[in-house]
mmCIF file of C-alpha atoms and ligand atoms in Angstrom:
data_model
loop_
_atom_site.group_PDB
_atom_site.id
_atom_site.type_symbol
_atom_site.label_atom_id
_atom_site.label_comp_id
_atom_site.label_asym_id
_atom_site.label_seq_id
_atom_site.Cartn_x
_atom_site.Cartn_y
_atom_site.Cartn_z
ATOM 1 C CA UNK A 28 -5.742 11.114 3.257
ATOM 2 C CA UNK A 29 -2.802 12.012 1.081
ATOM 3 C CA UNK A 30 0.177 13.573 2.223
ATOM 4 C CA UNK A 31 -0.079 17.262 1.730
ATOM 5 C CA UNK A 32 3.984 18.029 1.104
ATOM 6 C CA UNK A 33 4.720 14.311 -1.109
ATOM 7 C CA UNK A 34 0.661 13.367 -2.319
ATOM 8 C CA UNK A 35 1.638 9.814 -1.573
ATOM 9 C CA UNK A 36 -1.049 7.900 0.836
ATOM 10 C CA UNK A 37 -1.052 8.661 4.609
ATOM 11 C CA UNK A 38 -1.292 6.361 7.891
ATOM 12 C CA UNK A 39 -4.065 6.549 10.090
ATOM 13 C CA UNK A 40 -3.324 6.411 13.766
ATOM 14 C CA UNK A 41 -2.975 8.453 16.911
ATOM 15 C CA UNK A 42 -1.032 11.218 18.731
ATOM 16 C CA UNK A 43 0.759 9.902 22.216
ATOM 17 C CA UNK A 44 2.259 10.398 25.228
ATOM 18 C CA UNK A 45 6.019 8.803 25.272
ATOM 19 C CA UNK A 46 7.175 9.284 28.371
ATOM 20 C CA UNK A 47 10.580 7.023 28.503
ATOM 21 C CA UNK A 48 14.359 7.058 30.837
ATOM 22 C CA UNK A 49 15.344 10.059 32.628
ATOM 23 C CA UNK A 50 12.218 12.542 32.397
ATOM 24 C CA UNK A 51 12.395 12.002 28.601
ATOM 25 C CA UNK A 52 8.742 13.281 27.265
ATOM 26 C CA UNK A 53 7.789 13.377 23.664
ATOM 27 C CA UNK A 54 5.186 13.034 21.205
ATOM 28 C CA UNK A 55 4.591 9.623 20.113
ATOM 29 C CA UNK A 56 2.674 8.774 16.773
ATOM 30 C CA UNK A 57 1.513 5.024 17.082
ATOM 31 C CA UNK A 58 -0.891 3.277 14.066
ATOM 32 C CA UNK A 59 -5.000 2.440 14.961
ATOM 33 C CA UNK A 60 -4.527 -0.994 15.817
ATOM 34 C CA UNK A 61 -1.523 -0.436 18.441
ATOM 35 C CA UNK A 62 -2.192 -1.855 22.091
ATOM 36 C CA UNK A 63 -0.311 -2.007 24.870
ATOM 37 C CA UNK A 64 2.525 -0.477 27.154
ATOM 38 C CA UNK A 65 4.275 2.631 24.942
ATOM 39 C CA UNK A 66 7.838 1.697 24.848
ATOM 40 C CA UNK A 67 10.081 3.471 22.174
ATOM 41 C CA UNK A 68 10.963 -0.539 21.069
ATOM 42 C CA UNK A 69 7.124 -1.241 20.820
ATOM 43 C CA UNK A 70 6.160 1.687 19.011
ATOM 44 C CA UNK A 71 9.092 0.983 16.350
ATOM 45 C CA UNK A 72 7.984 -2.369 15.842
ATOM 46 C CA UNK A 73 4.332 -1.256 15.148
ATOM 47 C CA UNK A 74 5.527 1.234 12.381
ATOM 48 C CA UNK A 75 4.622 3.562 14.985
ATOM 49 C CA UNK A 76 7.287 7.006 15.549
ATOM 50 C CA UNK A 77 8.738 8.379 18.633
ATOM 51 C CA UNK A 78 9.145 12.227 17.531
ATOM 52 C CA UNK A 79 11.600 14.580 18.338
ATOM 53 C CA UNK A 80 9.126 16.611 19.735
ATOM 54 C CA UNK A 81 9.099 17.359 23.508
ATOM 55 C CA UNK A 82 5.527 16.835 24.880
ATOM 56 C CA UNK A 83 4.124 16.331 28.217
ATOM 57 C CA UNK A 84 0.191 16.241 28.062
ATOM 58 C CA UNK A 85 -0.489 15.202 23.912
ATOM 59 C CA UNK A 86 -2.278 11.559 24.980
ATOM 60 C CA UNK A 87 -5.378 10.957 22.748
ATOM 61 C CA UNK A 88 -6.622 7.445 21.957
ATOM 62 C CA UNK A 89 -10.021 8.636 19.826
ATOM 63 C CA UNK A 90 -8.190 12.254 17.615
ATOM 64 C CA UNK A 91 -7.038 9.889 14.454
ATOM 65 C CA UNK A 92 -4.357 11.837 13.115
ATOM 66 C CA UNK A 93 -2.157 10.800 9.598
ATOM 67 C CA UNK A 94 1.222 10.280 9.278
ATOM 68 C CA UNK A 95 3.957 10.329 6.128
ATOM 69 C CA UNK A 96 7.019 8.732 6.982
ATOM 70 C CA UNK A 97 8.376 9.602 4.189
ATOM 71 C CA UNK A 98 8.371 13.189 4.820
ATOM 72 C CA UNK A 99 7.773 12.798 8.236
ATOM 73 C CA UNK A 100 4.924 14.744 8.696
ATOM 74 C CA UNK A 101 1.755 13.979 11.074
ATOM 75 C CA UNK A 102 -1.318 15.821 10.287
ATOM 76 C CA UNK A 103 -3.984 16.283 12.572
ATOM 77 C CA UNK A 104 -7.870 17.781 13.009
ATOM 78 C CA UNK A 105 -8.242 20.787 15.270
ATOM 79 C CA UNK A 106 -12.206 20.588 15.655
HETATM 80 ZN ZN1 LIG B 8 4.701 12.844 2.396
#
């Protein structure tokens, strides 16, 4: 998929739960082949994003969503 706002190619990946210090809940973008224990250091190092967005419940392994880093968008399917 390209990226709506810049036309340039997209990521595939999915939508997470972060959940890191001191109650600190957000929405985590991580790419398909990502594994393991979400840490905002593992994530990074993936080319995954810890957003600025506060979220308690988004957590879905299977919803692919896309994401531009260069405009920092995500995009994602709502059926
Ligand atoms: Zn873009």
């Amino acid at each position: 998929m390209n990226c709506p706002v810049c036309g340039k190619e997209m990521e595939q990946g999915t939508c997470r739960f972060y959940h890191g210090r001191a109650g600190d809940r957000r929405l985590a973008w991580v790419p398909l082949d990502f594994k393991g224990i979400m840490t905002k250091g593992r994530i990074e190092q993936s080319g995954g994003v810890v957003t600025p967005v506060h979220s308690t419940i988004f957590d879905n392994e299977e919803q692919i969503s896309y994401c531009c880093k260069d405009c920092g968008k995500i995009v994602i399917d709502v059926r």
